[in-house]
Backbone as JSON, one array per atom type, in Angstrom:
{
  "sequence": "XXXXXXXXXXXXXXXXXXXXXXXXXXXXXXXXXXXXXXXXXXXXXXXXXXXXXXXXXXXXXXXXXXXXXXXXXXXXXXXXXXXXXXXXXXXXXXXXXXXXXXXXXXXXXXXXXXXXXXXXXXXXXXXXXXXXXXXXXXXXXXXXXXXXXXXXXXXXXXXXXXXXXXXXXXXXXXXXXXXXXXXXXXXXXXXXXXXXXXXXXXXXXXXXXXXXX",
  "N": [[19.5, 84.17, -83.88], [17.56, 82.42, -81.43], [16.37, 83.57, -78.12], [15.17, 82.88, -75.81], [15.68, 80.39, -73.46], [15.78, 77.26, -71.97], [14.44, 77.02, -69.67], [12.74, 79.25, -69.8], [10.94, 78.51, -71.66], [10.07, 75.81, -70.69], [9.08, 76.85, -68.06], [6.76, 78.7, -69.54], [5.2, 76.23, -70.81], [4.33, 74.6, -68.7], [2.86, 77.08, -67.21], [0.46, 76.87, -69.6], [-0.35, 74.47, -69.06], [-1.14, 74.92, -67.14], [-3.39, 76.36, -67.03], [-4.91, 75.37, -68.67], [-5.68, 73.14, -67.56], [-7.49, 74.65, -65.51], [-9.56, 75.42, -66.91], [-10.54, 73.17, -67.75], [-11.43, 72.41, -65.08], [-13.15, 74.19, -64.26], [-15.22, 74.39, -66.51], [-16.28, 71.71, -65.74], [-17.47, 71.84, -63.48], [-19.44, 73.86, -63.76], [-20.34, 72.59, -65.22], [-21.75, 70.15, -63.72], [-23.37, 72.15, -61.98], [-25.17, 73.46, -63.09], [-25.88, 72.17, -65.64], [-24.57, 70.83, -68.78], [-25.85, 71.65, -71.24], [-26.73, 74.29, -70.7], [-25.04, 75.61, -70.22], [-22.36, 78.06, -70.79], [-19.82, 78.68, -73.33], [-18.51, 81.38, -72.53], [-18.95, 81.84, -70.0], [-17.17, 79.94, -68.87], [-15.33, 80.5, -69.38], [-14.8, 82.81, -68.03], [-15.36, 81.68, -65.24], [-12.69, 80.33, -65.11], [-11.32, 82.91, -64.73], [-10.28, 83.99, -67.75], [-10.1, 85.4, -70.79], [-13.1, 84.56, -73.33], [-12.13, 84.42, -75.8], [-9.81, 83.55, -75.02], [-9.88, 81.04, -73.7], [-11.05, 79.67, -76.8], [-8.63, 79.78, -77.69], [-7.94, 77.14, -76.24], [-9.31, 75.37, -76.07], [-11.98, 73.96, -78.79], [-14.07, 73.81, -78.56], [-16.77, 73.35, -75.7], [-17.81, 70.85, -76.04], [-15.25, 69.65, -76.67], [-14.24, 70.03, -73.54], [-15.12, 68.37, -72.17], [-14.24, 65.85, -73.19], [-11.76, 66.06, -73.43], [-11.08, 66.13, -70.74], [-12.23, 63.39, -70.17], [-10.17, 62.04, -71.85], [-7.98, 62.26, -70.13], [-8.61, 60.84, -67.96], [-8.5, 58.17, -68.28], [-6.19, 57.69, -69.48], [-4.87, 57.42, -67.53], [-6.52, 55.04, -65.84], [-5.74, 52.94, -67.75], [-3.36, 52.59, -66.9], [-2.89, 52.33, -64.35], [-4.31, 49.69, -64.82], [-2.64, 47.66, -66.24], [-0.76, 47.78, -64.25], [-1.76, 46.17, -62.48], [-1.42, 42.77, -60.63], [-0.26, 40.51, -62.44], [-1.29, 37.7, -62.29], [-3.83, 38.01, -61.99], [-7.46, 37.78, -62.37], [-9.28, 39.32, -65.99], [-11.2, 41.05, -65.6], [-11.55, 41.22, -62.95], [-8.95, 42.54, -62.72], [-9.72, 45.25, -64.26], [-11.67, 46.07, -62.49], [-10.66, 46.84, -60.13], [-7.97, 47.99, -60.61], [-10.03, 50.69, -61.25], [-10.95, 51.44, -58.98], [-8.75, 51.67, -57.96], [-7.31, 53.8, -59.36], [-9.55, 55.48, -59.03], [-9.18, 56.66, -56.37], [-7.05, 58.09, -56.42], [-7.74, 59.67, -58.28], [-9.7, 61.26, -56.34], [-7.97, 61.99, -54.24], [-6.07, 64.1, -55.81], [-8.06, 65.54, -55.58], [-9.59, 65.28, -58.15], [-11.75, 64.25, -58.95], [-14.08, 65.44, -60.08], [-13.17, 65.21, -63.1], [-13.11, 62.22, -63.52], [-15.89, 62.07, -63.11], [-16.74, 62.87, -65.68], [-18.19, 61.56, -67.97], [-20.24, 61.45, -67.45], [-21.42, 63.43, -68.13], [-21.72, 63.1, -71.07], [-23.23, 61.09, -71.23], [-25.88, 61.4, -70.28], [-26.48, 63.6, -72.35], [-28.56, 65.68, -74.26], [-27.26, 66.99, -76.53], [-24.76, 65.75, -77.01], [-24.38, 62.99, -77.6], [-24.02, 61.81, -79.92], [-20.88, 62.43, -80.01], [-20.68, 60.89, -77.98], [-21.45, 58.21, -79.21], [-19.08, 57.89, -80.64], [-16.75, 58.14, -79.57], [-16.9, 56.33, -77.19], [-16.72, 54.1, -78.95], [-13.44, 54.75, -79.61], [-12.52, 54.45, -76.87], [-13.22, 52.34, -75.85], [-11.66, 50.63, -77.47], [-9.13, 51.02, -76.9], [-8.74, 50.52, -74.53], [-9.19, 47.68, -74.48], [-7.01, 47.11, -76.35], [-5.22, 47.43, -74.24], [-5.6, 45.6, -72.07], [-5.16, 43.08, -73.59], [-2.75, 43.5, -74.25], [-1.73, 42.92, -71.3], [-2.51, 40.65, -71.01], [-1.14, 39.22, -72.41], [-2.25, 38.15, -75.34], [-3.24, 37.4, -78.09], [-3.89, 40.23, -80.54], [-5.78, 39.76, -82.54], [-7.5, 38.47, -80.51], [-11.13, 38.25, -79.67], [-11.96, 38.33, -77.1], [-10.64, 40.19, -75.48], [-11.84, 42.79, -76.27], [-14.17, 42.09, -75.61], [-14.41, 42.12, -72.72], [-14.0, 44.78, -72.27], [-16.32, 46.13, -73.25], [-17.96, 45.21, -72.01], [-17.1, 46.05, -69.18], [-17.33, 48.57, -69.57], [-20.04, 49.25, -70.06], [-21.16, 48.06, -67.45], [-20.48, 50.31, -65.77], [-21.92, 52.22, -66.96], [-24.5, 51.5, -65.84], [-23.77, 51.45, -63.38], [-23.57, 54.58, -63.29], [-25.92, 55.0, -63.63], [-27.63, 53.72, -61.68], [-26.45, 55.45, -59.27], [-27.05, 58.21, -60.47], [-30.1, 57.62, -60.12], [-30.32, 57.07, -57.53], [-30.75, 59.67, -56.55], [-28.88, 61.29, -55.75], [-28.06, 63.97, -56.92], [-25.49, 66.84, -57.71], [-23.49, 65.91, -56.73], [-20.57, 64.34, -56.17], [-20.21, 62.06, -54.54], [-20.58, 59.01, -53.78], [-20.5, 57.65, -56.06], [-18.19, 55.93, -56.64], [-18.55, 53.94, -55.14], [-21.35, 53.11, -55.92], [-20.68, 52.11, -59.18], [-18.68, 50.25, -58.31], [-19.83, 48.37, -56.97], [-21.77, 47.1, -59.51], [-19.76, 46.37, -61.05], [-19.06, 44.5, -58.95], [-21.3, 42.64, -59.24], [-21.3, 41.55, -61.96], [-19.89, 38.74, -62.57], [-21.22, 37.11, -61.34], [-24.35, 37.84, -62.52], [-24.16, 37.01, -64.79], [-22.48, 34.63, -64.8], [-23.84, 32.83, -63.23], [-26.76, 31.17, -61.0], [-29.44, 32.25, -61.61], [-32.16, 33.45, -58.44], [-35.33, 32.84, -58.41], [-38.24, 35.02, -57.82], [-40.56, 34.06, -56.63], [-39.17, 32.28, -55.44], [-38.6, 32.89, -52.91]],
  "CA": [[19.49, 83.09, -82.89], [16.74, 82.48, -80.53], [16.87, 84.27, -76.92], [14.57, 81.82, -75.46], [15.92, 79.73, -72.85], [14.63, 76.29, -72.0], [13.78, 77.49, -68.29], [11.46, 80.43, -69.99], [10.24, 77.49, -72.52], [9.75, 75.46, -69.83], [7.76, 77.35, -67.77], [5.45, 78.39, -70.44], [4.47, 75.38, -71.13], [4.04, 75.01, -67.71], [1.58, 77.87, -67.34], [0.09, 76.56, -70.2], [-1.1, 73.69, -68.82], [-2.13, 75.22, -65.68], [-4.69, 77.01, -67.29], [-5.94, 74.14, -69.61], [-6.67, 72.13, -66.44], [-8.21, 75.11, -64.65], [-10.66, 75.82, -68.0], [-11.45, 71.86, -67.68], [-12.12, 71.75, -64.01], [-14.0, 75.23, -64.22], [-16.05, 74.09, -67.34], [-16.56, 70.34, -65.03], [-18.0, 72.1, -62.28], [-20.5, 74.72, -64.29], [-21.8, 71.72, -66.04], [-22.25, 69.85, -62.53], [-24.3, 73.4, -61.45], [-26.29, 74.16, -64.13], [-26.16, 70.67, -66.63], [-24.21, 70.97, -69.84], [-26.88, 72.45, -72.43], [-27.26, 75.48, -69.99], [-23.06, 76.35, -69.5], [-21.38, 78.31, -72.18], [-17.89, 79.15, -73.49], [-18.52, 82.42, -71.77], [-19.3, 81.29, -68.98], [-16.29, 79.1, -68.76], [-13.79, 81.61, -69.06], [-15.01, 83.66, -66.97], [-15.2, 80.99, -64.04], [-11.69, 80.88, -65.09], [-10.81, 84.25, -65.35], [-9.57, 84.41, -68.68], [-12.0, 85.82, -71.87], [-13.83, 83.88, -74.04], [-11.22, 84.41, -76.47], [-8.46, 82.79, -74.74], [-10.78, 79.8, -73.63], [-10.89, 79.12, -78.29], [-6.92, 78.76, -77.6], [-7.07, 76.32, -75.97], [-10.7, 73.85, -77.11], [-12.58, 74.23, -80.22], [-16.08, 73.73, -78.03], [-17.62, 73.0, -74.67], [-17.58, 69.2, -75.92], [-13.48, 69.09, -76.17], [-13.64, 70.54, -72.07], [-15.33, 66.97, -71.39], [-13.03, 64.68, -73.88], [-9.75, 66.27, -72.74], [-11.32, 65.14, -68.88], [-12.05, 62.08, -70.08], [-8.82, 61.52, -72.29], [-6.9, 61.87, -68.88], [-8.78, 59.85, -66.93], [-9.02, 56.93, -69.18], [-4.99, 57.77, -69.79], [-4.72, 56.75, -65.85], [-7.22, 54.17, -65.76], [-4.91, 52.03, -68.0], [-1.81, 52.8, -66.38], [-3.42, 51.23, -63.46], [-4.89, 48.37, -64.85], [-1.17, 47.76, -66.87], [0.26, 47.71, -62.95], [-2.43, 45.16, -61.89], [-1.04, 41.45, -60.72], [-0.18, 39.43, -63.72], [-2.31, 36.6, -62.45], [-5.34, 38.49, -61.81], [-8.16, 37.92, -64.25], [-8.81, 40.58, -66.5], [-12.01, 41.44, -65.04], [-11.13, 41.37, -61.67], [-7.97, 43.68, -62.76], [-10.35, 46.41, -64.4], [-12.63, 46.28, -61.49], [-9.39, 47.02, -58.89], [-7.85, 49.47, -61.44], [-11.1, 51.47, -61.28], [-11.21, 51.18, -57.79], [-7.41, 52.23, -56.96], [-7.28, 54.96, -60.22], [-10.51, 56.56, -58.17], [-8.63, 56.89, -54.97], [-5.87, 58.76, -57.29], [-8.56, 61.57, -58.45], [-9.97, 62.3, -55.25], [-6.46, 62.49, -53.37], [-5.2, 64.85, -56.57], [-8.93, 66.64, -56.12], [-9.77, 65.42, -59.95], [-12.56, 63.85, -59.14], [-14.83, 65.72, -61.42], [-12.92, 64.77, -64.35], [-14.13, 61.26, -63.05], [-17.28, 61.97, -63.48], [-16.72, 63.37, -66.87], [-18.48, 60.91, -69.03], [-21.15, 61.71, -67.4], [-22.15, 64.7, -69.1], [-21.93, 62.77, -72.41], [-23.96, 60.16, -71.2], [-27.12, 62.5, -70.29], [-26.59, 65.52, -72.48], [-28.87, 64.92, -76.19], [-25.95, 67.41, -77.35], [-23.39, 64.58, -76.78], [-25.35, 61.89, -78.15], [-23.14, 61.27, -81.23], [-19.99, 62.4, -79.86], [-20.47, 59.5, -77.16], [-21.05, 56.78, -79.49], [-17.69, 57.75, -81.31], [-15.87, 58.38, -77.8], [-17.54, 55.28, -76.69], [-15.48, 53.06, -79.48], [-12.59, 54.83, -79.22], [-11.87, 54.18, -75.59], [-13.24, 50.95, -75.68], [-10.48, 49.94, -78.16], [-7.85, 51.58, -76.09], [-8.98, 49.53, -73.28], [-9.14, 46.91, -74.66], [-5.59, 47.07, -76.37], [-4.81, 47.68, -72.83], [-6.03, 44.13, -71.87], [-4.87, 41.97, -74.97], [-0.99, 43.23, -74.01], [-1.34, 42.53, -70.23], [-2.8, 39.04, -70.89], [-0.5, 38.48, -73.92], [-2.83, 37.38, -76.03], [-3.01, 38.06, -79.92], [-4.4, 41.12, -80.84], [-7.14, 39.35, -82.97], [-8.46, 37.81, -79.68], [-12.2, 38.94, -79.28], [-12.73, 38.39, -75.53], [-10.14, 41.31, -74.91], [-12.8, 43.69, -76.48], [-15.9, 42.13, -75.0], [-14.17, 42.62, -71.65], [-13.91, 46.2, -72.14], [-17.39, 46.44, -73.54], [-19.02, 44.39, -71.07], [-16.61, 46.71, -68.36], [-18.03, 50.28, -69.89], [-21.61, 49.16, -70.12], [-21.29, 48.45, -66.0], [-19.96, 51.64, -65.14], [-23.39, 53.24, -67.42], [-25.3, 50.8, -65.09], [-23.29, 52.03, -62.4], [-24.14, 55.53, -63.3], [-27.76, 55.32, -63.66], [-27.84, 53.48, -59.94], [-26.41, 56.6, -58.44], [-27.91, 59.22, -60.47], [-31.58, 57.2, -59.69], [-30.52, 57.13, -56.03], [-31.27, 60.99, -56.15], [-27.49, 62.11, -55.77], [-28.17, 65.55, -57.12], [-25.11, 66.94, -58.57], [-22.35, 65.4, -55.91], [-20.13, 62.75, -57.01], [-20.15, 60.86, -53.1], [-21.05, 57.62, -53.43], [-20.6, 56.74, -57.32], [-17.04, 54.97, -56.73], [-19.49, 52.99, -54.67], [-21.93, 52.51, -57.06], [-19.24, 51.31, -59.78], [-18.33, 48.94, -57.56], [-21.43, 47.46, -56.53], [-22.37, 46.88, -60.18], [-18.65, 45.78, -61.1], [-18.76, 43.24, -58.23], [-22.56, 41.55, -59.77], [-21.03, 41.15, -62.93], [-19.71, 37.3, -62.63], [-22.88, 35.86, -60.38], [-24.93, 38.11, -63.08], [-23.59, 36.35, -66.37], [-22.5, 33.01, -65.19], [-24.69, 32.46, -62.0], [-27.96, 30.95, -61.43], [-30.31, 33.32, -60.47], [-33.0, 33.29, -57.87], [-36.59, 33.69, -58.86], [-38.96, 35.76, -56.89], [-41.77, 33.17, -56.44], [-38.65, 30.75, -55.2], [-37.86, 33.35, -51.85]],
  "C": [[18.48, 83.4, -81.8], [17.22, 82.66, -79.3], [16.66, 83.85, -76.07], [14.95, 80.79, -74.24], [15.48, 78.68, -72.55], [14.28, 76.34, -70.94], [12.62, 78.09, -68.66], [10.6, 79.33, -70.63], [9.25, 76.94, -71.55], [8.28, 75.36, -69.3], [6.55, 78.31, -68.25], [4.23, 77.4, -70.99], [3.55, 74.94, -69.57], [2.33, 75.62, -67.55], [0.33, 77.59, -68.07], [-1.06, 75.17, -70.33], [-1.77, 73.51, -67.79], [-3.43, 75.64, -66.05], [-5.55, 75.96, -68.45], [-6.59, 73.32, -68.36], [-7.55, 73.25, -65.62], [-9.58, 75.56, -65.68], [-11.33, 74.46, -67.9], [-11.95, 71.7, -66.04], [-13.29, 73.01, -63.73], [-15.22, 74.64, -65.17], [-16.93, 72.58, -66.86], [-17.54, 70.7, -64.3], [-19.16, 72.92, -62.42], [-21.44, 73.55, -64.69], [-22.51, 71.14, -64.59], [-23.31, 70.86, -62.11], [-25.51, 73.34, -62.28], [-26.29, 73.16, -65.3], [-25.14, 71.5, -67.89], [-24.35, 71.9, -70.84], [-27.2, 74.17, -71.67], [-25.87, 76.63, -69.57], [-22.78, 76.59, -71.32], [-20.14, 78.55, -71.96], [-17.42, 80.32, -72.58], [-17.97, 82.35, -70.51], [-18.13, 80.56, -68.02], [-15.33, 79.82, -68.35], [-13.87, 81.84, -68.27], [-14.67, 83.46, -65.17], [-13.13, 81.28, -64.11], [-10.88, 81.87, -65.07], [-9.88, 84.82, -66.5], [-10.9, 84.66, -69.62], [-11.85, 84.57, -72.42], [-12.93, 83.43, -75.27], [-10.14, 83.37, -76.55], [-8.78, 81.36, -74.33], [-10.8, 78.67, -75.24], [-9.36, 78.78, -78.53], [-6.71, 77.97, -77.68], [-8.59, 74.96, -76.17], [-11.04, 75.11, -78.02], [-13.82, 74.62, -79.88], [-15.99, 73.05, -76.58], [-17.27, 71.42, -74.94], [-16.01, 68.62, -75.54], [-12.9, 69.31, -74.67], [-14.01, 69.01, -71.62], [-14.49, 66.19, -71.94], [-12.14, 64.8, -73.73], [-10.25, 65.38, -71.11], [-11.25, 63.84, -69.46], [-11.23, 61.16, -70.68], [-8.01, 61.13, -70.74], [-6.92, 61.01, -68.31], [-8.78, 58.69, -67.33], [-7.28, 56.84, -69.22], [-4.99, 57.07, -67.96], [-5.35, 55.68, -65.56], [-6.26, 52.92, -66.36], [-3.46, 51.96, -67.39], [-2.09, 51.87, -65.34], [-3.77, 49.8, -63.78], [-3.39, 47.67, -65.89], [-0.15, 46.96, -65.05], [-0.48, 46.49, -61.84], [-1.75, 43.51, -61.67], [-0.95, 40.99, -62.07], [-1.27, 38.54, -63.77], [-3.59, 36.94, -61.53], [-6.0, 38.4, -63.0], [-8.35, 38.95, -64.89], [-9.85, 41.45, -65.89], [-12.15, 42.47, -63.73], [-10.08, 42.74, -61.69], [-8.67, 44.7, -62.82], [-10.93, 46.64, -63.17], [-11.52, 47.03, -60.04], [-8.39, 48.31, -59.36], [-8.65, 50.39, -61.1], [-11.28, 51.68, -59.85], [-9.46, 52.08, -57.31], [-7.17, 53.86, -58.23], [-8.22, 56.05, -59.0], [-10.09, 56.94, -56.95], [-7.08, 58.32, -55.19], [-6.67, 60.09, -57.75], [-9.33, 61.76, -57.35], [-8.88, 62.71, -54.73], [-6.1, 64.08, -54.33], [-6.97, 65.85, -56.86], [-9.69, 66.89, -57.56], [-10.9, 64.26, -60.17], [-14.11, 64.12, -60.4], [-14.33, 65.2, -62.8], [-13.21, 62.86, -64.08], [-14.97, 61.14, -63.66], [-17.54, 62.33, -65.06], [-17.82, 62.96, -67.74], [-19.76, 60.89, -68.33], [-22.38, 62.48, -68.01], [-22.25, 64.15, -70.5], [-22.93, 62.07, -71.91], [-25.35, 60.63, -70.98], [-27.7, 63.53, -71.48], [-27.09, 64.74, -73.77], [-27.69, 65.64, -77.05], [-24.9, 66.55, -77.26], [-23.38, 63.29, -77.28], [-24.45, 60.95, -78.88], [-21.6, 61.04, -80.92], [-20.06, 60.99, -78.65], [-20.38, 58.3, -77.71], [-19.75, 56.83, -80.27], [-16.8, 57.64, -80.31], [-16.12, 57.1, -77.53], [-16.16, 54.35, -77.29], [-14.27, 53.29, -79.07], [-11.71, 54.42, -78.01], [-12.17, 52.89, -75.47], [-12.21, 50.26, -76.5], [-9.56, 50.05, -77.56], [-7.57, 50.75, -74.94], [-8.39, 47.91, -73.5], [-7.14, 46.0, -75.93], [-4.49, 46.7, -75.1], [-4.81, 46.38, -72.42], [-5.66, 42.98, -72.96], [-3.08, 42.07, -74.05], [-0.85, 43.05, -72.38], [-1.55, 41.18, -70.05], [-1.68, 38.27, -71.93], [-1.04, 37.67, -74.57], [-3.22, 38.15, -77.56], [-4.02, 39.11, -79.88], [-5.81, 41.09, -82.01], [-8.06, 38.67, -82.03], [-9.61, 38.74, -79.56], [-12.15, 39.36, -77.8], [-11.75, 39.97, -75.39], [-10.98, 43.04, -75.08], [-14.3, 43.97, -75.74], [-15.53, 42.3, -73.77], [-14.22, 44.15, -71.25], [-15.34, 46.79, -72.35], [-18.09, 46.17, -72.6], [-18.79, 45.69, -69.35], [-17.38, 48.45, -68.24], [-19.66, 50.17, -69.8], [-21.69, 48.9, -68.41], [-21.14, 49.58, -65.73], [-21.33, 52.42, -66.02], [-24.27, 52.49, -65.8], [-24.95, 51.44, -63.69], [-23.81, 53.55, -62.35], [-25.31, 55.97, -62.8], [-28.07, 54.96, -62.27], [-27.68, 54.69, -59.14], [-27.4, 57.12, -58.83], [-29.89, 58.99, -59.95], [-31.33, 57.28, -58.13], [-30.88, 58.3, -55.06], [-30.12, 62.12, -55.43], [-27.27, 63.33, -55.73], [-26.59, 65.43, -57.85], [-23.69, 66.94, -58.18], [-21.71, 64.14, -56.57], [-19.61, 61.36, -55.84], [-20.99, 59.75, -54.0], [-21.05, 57.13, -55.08], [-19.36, 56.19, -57.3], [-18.26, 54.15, -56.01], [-20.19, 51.79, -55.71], [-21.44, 51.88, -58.44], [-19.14, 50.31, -59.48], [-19.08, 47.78, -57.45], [-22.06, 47.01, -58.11], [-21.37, 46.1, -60.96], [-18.45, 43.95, -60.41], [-20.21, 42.12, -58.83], [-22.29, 41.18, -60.81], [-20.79, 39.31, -63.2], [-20.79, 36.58, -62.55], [-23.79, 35.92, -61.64], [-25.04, 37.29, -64.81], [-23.18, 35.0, -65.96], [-23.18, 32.36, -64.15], [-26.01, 31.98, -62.68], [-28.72, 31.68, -60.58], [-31.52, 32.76, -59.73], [-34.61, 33.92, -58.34], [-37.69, 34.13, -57.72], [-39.82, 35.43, -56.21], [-41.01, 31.85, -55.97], [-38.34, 31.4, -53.34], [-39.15, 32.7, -51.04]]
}
């Protein structure tokens, strides 16, 4: 008979997941320093103070330290947008989700995992794994949005909302990182936002031409 207790259990698991989040916010913060392609497993541990060894415990690779970040944050992102008004559009919801989720990883300090999808979106080592990551979460999302609108699960728009939603937030990206940011993550809830909020005018507006100012 096992000796085990579910207190000792417990707090193993516990422990267990202290040090998985401190290998992902250590491995977050090397890439931020020194870019992706330039941070190893080593490297990782180390920040953490555990070996190299015990780092293969718990990922397979450097890529699973960014897809666990950006499992979480994407796991919170819908929770939020799930808790959004009923009769908010769906748009509007993501855009306010994304907006109150991000107020949730700075408070809890988890802002880097935030930024996560960053490092895919730059790195040529990530290339592939992004356009598979890419679908994935865009389905998830977009699951996410079919059962808050209640609308059949063969509806398109609930997909192209999510697609149309992830392709801002690149746009959003690239605005910061072009604004000469360096390797801070101030001002990209901003930028998000600001590319979030042009979406409507941008797609069903009439735009102004340059030779009309």
């Amino acid at each position: 008979m096992s000796t085990t207790s579910p207190e000792n259990v417990g707090l193993r698991e516990r422990k267990k997941a202290e040090l998985r989040n401190t290998l992902i916010e250590s491995g977050l913060r090397l890439f931020h320093e020194k870019g992706y392609e330039a941070t190893t497993t080593e490297e990782i541990a180390a920040c953490a103070g555990v070996s190299q060894r015990t780092f293969f415990r718990y990922f397979a690779s450097k890529e699973n330290v960014v897809l666990e970040a950006i499992e979480e944050v994407d796991e919170l992102l819908c929770a939020f947008v799930r808790d959004r008004p009923a009769d908010e559009p769906p748009f509007r919801a993501l855009r306010n989700a994304m907006r109150d989720h991000w107020e949730v990883l700075e408070r809890e300090e988890l802002h880097l995992q935030g930024s996560a999808a960053n490092f895919i979106s730059r790195s040529p080592e990530l290339i592939e794994v992004n356009m598979r990551y890419c679908a994935r979460r865009q389905s998830r999302l977009a699951r996410v949005i079919a059962e808050r609108a209640g609308v059949d699960p063969t509806d398109h728009r609930p997909a192209l909302v999510a697609a149309v939603f992830y392709a801002t937030l690149n746009n959003g990206f690239q605005a910061w990182a072009d604004s000469g940011c360096g390797d801070k993550t101030d001002g990209l809830l901003e930028a998000f936002l600001e590319q979030l909020d042009l979406v409507p005018d941008a797609v069903c507006g009439t735009w102004s031409r340059v030779d009309d100012a």
